[in-house]
Short mmCIF file of C-alpha atoms and ligand atoms in Angstrom, two decimals:
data_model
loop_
_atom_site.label_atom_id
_atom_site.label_comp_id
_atom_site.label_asym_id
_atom_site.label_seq_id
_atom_site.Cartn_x
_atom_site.Cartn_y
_atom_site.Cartn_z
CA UNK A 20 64.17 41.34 -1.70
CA UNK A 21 63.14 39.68 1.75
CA UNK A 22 61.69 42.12 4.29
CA UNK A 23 63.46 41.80 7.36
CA UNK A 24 60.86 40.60 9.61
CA UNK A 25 60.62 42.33 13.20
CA UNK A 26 58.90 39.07 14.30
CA UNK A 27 60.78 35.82 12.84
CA UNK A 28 58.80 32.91 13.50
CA UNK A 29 55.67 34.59 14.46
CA UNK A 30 52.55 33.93 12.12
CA UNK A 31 49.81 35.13 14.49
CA UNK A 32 47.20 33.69 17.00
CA UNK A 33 45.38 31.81 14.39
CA UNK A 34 45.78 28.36 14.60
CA UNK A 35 43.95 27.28 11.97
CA UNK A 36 43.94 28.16 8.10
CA UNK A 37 41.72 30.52 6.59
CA UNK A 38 38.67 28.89 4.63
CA UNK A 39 39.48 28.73 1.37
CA UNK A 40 38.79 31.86 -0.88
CA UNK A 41 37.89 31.69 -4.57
CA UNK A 42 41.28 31.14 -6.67
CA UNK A 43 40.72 34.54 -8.50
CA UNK A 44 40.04 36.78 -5.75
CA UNK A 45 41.75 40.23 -5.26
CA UNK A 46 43.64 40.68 -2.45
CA UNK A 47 45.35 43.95 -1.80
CA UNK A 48 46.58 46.25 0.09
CA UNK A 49 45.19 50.20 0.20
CA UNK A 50 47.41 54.21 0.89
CA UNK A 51 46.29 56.96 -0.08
CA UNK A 52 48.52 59.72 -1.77
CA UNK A 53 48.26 62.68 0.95
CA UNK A 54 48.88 60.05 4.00
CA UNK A 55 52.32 58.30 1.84
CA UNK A 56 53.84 60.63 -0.23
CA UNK A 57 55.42 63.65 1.10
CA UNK A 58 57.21 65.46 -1.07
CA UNK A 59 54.94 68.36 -0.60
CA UNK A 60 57.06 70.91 -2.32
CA UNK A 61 56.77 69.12 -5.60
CA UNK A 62 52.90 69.28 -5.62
CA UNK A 63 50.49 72.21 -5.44
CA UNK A 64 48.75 72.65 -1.57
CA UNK A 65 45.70 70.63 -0.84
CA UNK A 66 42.82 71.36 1.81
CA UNK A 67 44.85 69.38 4.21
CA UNK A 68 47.67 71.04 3.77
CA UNK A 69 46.09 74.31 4.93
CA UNK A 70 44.11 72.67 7.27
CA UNK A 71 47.02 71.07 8.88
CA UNK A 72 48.50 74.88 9.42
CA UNK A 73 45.27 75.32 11.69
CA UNK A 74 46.12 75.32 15.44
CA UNK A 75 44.67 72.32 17.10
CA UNK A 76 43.20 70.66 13.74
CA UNK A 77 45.62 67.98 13.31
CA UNK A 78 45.65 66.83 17.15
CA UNK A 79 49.87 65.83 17.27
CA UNK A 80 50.23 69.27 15.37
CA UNK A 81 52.17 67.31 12.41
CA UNK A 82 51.84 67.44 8.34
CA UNK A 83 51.85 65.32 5.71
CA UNK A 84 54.64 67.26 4.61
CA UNK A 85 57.32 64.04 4.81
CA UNK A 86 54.89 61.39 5.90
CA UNK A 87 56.46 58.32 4.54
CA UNK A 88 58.32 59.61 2.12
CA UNK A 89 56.69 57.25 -0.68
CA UNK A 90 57.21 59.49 -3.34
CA UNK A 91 60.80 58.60 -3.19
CA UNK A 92 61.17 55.12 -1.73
CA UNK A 93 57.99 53.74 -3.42
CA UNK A 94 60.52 51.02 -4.95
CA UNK A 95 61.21 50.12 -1.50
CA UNK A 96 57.09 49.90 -1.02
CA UNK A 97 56.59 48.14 -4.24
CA UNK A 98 58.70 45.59 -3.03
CA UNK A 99 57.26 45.34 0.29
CA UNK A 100 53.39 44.21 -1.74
CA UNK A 101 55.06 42.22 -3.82
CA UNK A 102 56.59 39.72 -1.21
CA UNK A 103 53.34 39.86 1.28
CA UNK A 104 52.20 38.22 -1.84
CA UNK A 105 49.11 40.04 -2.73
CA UNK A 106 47.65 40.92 -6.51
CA UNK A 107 47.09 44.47 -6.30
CA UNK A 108 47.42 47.53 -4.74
CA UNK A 109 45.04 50.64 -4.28
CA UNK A 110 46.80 54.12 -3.79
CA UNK A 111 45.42 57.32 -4.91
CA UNK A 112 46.46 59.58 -7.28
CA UNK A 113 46.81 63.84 -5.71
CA UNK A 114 45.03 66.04 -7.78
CA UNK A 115 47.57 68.57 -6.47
CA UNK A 116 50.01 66.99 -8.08
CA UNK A 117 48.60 66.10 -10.84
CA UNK A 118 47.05 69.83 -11.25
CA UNK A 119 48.27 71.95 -8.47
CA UNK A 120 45.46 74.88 -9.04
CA UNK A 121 42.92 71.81 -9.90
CA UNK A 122 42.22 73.19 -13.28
CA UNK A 123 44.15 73.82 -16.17
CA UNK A 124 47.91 73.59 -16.43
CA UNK A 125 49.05 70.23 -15.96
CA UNK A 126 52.47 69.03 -13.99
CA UNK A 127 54.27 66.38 -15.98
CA UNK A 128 56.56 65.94 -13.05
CA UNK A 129 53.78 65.14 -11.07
CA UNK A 130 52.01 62.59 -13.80
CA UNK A 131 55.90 61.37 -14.02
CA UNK A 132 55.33 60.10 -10.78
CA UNK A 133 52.45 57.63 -10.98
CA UNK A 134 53.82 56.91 -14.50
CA UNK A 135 56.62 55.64 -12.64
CA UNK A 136 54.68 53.78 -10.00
CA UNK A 137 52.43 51.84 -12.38
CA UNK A 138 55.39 50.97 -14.17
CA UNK A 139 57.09 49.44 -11.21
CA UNK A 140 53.92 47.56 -9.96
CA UNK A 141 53.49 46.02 -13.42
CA UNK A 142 57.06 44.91 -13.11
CA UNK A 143 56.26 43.51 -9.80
CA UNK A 144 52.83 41.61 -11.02
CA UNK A 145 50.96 43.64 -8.94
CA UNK A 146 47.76 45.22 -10.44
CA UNK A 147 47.68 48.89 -10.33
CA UNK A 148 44.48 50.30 -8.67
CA UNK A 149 44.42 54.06 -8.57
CA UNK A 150 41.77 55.93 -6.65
CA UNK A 151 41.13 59.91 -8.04
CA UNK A 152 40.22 61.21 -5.12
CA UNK A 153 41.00 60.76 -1.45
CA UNK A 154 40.31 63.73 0.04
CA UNK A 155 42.45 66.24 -1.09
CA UNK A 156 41.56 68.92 -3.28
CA UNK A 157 43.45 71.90 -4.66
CA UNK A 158 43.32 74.54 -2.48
CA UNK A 159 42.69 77.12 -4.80
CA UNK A 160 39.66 75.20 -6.01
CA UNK A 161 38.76 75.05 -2.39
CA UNK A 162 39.04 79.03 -2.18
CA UNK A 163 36.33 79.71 -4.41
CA UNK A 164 34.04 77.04 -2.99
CA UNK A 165 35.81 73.90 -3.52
CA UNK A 166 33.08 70.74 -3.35
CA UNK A 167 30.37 73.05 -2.35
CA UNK A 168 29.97 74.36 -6.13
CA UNK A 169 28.90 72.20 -8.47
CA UNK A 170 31.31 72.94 -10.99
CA UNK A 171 33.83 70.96 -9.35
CA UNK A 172 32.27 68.33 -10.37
CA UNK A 173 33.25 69.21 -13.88
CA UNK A 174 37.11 69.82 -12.92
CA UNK A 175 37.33 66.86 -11.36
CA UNK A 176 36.09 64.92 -14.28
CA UNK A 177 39.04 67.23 -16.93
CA UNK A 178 41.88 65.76 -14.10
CA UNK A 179 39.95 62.02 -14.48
CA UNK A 180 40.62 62.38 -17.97
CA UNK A 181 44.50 63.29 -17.71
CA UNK A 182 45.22 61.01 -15.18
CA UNK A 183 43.39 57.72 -18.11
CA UNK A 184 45.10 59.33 -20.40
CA UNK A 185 48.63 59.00 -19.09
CA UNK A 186 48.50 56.08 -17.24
CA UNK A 187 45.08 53.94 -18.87
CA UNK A 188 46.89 51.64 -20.85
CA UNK A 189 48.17 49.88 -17.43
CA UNK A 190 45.44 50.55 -14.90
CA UNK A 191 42.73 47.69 -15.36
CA UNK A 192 40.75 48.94 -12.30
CA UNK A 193 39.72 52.44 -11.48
CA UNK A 194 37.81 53.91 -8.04
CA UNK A 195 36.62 57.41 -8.82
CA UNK A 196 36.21 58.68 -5.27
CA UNK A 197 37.10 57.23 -1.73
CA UNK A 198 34.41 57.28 1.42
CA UNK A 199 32.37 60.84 0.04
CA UNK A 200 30.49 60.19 3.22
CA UNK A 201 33.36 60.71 5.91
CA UNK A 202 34.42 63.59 3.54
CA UNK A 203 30.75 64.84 3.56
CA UNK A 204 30.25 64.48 7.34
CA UNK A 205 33.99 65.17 8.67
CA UNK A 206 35.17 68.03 6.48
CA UNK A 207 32.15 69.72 5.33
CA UNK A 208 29.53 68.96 8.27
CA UNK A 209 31.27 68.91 11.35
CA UNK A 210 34.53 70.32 10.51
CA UNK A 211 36.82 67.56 11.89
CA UNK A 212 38.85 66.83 8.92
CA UNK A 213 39.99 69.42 6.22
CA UNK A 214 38.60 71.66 4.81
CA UNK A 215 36.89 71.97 8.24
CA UNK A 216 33.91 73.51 7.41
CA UNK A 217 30.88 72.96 10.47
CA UNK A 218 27.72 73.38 7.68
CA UNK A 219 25.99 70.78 9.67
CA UNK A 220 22.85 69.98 7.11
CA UNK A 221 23.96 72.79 4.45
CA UNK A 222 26.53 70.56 3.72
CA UNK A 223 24.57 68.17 1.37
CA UNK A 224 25.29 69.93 -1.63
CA UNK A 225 28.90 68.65 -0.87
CA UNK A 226 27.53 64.79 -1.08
CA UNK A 227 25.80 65.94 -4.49
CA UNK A 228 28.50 67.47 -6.13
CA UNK A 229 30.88 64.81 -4.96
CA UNK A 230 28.47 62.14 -6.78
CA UNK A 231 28.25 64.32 -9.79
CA UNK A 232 31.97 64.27 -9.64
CA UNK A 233 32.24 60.53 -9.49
CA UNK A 234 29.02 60.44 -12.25
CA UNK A 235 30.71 62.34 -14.92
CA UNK A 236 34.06 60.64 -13.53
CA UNK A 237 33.18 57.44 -14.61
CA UNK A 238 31.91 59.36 -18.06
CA UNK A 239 35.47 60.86 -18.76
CA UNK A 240 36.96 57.51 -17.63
CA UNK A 241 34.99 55.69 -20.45
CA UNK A 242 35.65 57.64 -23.03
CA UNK A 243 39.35 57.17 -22.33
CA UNK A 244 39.11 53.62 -22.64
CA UNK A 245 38.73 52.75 -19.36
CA UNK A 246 37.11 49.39 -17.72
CA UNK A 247 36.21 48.02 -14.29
CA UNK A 248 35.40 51.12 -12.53
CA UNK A 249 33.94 51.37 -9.11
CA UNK A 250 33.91 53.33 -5.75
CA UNK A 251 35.04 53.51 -2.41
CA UNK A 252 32.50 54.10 -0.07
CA UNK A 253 32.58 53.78 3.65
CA UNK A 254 29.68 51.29 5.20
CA UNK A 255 28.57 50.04 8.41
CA UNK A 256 25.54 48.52 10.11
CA UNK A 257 23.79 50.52 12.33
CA UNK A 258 22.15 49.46 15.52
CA UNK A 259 19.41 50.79 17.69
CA UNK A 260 20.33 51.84 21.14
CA UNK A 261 16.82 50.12 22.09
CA UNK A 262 13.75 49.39 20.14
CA UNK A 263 11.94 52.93 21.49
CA UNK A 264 10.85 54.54 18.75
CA UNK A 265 12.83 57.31 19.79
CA UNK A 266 15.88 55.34 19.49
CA UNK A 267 14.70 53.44 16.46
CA UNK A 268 14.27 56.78 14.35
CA UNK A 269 17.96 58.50 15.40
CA UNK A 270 19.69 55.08 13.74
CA UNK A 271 17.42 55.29 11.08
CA UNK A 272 18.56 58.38 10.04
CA UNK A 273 21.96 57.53 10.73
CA UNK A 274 21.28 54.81 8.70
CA UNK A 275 20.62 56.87 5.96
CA UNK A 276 23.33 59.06 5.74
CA UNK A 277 26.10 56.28 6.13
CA UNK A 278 25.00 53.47 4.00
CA UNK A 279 21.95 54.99 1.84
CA UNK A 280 22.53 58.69 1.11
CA UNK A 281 25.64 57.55 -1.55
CA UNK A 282 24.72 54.05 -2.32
CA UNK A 283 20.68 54.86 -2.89
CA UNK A 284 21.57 57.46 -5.65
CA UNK A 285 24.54 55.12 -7.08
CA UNK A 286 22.86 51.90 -7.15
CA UNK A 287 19.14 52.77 -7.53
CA UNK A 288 19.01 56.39 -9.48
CA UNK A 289 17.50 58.12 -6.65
CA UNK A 290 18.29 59.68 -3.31
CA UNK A 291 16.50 58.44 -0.12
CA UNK A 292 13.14 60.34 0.67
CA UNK A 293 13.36 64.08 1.87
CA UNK A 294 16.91 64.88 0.65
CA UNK A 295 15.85 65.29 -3.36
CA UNK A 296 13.67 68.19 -1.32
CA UNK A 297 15.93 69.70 0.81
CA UNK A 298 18.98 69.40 -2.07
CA UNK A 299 16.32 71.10 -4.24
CA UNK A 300 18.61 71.55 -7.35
CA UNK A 301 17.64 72.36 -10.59
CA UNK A 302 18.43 69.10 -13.30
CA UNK A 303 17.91 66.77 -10.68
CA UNK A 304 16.78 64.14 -12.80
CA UNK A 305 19.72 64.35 -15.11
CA UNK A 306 22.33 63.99 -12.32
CA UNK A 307 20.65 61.25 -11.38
CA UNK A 308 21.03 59.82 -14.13
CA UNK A 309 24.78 60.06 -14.51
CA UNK A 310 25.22 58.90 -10.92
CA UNK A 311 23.69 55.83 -11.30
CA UNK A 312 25.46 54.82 -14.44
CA UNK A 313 26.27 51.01 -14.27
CA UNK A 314 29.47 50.49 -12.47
CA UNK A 315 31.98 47.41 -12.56
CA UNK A 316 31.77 46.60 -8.85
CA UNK A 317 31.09 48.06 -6.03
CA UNK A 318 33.70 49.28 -3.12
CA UNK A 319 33.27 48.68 0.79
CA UNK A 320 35.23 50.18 3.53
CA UNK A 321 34.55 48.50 6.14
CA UNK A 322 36.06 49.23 9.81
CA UNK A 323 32.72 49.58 12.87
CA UNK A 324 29.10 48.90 13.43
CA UNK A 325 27.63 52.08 14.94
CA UNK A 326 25.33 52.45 17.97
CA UNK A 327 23.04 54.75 17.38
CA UNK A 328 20.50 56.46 20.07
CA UNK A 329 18.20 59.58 20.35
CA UNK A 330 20.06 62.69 20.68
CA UNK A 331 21.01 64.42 24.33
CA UNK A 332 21.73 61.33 26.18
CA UNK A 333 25.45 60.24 24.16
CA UNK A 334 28.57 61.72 25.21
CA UNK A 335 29.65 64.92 23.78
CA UNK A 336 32.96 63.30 22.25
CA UNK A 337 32.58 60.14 20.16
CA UNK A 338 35.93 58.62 18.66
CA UNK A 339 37.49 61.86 18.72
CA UNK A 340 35.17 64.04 17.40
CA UNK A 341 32.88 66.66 19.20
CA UNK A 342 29.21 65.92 18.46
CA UNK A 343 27.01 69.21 18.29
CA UNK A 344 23.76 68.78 20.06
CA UNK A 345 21.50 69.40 17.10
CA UNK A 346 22.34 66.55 15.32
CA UNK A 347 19.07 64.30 15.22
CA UNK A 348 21.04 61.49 16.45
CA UNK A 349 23.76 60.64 18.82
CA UNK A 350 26.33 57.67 18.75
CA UNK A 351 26.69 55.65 22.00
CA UNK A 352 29.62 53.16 22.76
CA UNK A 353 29.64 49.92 22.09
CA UNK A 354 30.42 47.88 25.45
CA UNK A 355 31.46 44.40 25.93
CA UNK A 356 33.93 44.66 22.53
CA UNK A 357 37.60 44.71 22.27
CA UNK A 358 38.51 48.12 21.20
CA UNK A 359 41.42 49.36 18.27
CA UNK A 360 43.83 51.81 19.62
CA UNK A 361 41.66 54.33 18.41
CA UNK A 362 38.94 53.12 20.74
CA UNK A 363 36.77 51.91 17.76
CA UNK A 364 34.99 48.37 18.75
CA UNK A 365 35.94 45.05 17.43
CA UNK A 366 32.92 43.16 15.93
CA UNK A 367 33.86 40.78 12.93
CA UNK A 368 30.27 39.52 12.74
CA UNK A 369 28.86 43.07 11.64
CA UNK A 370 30.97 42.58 8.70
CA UNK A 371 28.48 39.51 7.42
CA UNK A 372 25.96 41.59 8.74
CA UNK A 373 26.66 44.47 6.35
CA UNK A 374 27.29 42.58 3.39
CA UNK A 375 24.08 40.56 3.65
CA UNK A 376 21.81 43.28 4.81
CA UNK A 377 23.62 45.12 1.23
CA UNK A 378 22.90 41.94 -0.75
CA UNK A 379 19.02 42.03 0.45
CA UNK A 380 19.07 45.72 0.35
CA UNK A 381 19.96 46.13 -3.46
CA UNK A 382 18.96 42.80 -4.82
CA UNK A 383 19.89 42.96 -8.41
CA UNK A 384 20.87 46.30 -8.67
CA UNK A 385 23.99 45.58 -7.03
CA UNK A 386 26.96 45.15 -8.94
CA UNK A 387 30.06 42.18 -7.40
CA UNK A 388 31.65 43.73 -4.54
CA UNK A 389 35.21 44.84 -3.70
CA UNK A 390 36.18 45.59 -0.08
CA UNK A 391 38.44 48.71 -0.51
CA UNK A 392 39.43 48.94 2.71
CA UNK A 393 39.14 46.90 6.49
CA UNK A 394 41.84 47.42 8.83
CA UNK A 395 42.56 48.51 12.21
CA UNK A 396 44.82 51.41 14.51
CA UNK A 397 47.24 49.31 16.76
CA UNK A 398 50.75 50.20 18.52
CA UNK A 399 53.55 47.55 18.36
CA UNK A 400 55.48 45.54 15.66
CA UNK A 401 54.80 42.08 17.61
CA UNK A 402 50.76 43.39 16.68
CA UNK A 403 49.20 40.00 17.57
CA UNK A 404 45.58 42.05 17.65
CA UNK A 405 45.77 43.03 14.61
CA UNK A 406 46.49 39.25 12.94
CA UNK A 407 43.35 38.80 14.98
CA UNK A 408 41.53 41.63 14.06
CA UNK A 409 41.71 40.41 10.26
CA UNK A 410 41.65 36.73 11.03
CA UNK A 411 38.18 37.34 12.63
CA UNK A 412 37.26 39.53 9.27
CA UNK A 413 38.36 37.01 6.74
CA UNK A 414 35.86 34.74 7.94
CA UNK A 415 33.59 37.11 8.72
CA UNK A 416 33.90 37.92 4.89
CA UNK A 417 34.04 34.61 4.35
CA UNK A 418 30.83 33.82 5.67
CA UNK A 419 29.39 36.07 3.72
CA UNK A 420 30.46 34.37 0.69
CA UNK A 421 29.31 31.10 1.76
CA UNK A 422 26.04 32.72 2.12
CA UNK A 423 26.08 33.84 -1.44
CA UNK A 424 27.55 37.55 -1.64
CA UNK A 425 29.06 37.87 -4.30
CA UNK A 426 32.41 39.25 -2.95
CA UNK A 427 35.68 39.30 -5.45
CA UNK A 428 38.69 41.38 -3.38
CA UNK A 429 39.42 42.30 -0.02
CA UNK A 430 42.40 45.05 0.52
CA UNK A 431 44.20 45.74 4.25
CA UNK A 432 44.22 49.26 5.74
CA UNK A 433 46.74 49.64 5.09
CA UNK A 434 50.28 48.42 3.66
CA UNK A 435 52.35 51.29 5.99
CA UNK A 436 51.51 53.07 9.06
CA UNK A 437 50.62 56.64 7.72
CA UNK A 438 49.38 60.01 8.23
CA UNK A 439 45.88 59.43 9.98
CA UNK A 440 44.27 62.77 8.96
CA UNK A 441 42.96 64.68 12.57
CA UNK A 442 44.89 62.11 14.89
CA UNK A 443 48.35 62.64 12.57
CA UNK A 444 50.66 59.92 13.32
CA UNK A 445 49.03 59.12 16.39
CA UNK A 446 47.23 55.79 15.05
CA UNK A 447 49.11 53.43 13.03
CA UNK A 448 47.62 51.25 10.51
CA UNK A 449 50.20 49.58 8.79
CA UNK A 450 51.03 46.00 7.99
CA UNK A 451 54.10 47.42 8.31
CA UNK A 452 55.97 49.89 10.81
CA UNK A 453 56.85 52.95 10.13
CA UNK A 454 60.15 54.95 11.91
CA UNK A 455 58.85 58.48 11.21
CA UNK A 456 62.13 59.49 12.41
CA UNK A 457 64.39 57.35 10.20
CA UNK A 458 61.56 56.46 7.67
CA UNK A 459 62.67 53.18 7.65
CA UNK A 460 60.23 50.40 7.42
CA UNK A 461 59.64 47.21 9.29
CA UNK A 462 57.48 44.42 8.31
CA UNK A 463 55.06 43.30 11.65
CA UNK A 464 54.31 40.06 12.90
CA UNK A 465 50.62 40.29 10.63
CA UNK A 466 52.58 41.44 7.82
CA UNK A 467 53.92 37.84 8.12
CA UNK A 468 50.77 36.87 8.98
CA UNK A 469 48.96 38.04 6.37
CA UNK A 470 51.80 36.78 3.71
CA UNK A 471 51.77 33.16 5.22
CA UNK A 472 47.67 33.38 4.91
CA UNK A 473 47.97 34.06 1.60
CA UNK A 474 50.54 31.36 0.73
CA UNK A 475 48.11 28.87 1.95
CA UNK A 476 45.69 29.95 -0.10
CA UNK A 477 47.36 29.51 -3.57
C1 LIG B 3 39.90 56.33 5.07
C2 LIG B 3 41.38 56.21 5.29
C3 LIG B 3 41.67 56.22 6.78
C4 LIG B 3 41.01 55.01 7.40
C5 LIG B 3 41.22 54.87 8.90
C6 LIG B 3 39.07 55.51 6.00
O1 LIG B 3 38.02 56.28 6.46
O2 LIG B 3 39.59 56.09 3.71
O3 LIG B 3 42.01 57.28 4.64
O4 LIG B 3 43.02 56.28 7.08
O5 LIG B 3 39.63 55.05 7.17
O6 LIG B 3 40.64 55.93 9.58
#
């Protein structure tokens, strides 16, 4: 099938051809289960779910109840990756609906599903690459403490293990968890996303249990059989509001709890000074140990550099969400950028910057890399910024490359304009458009971009 295109002729405000990737580079496309699927009857309730029912949470007041519908037109989606032409695609797999209490009784309809899904993406030539965890746990394992007891950990790993068993034979790449950080900070710390806890520091036993999780994860995944495993975690450099030492120390920390506090323990066996002591759990050592087992690659979201200044003088709000004053640290806008539609800036060169400063951070401790996910919020089907948006991050990737990263797959945020957790179907995504009234879908002018791009490459 050819996707109708919204734009015709249109292939973007790039001129010029990409540099040339490597010829076996992944490119892909990323969803994730509780911002596609729907079908929310046929699955057990998630965090967001309840979350969602929470007056003022979700800020358009919607749920993922319907979203896009996925679950029933993902022939329709399958079809959609395989003409843009890309190798693989990452979704993620619901626990609910895989386990709808998150322990114990399994739901075969539910494993049906991604049975079905893999099945059509192999028909389609398009590698399968499930995630087993984007953000939405089983509510009932949320009700008796959810990620904040460590023995979640351990049920996460049981559902890892029926999810390789049923669908391992086809799945050549695996990501245990996606972006524990935003999860960490959003849901558990600040209580912007679900479950919408506000445990400001007592929330880093959430972090630990979640790389526990992904530590005996990648355990159960083995033993199934299972290869080429890594994780999505979210990354960004982090600048200095000015070099006084004031300044300096607020982005350090920052620093350290988005691009050291997961990667440190993963990569290196240890967590960054001071947390060990204020985790203070018994069996560090051991955890440790599991955490930092070797993994395949290594996963990158990648969407902002962050300003970072002493705290009192940054505004209250900061991309949507309210900053409490004791935080150590307080983010500042970047001026002088173009901005998404979510207000987040535009700065392609920070992507070089990260991977390098990545490369020199973890030397030869650092497996390849995958970017799991770069992408951007924009209104409009004609969506020239966004062709430019990833135009400028291709090369900025590219660059990278040249410079010796070792880099082997880059996937869009996202194939279809979704649920966007707290701002609900307020920010769109998507390669492609998505009627939430009709549910009908609409290639955009960087869908055609992106497919012509890729053309050219081959
Ligand atoms: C998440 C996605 C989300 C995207 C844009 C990432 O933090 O993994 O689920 O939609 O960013 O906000």
């Amino acid at each position: 099938m050819i996707p109708r295109m919204a734009v015709s002729a249109s292939t973007g405000t790039s001129s010029t051809a990409l540099p040339r990737f490597p010829g076996d580079f992944l490119w892909g496309v990323s969803t994730s289960a509780h911002q596609i699927e729907g079908a929310a009857e046929l699955r057990g309730r998630s965090v967001w779910d309840a979350f969602a029912t929470m007056p003022g949470r979700v800020k358009d007041g919607s749920t993922a109840d319907v979203a896009c519908d996925h679950y029933h037109r993902y022939r329709e989606d399958v079809a959609l990756i395989r003409d843009l032409g890309v190798g693989a695609y990452r979704f993620s797999v619901s626990w609910p609906r895989v386990q709808p209490t998150g322990a114990g009784q399994v739901s075969e309809r539910g494993l049906d599903f991604y049975d079905r899904l893999v099945d059509e993406l192999c028909a389609a030539g398009v590698r399968p690459v499930p995630t087993l965890f984007h953000w939405d746990t089983p509510l009932v394992l949320e009700e008796t403490g959810g990620w904040r007891r460590r023995d979640t950990a351990e049920r996460f790993a049981q559902y890892a293990a029926v999810v390789a068993e049923r669908i391992g034979d086809r799945v050549p790449t695996w990501i245990t968890l996606n972006e524990p950080a935003e999860h960490t900070l959003l849901g558990h710390a600040l209580g912007e996303h679900a479950p919408g806890h506000r445990l400001l520091f007592d929330a880093l036993p959430v972090a630990h249990h979640q790389l526990l999780g992904h530590g005996l994860a990648v355990q159960a995944l083995r033993a199934a059989g299972a290869g080429h495993i890594g994780i999505a975690n979210s990354h960004g450099p982090t600048w200095a509001a000015s070099d006084e030492p004031a300044d300096r120390e607020a982005a350090d920390f920052y620093d350290l709890l988005l691009n050291r506090l997961f990667a440190d323990p993963l990569l290196l066996g240890r967590y960054p000074d001071g947390i060990a002591e204020i985790l203070d759990t018994p069996g560090l050592d051991a955890d440790l140990k599991l955490i930092s087992a070797p993994l395949d690659w290594y996963g990158i979201n990648y969407y902002q550099p962050t300003l970072v200044g002493a705290p009192g003088a940054g505004p209250e709000e900061f991309s949507g969400v309210h900053i409490p004053p004791e935080l150590p640290f307080a983010p500042r806008e970047i001026e002088g950028r173009p901005r998404t539609d979510f207000g987040w800036p535009v700065v392609p060169e920070a992507f070089t910057e990260l991977l390098l400063d990545f490369r020199d951070r973890y030397a030869d401790r650092l497996p390849p890399l995958i970017v799991t996910e770069n992408g951007c919020s924009y209104e409009g089907i004609d969506d020239q910024r966004r062709i430019a948006f990833l135009d400028g991050h291709l090369r900025s990737l590219h660059r990278a490359l040249a410079a010796g990263v070792d880099v082997r797959g880059y996937f869009v945020w996202s194939l279809l304009d979704n649920f966007e957790w707290a701002e609900g179907y307020r920010q769109r995504f998507g390669l492609v458009h998505v009627d939430y009234a009709t549910l009908e879908r609409t290639p955009k002018a960087s869908y055609a971009w992106l497919r012509e791009a890729l053309r050219a490459q081959r």
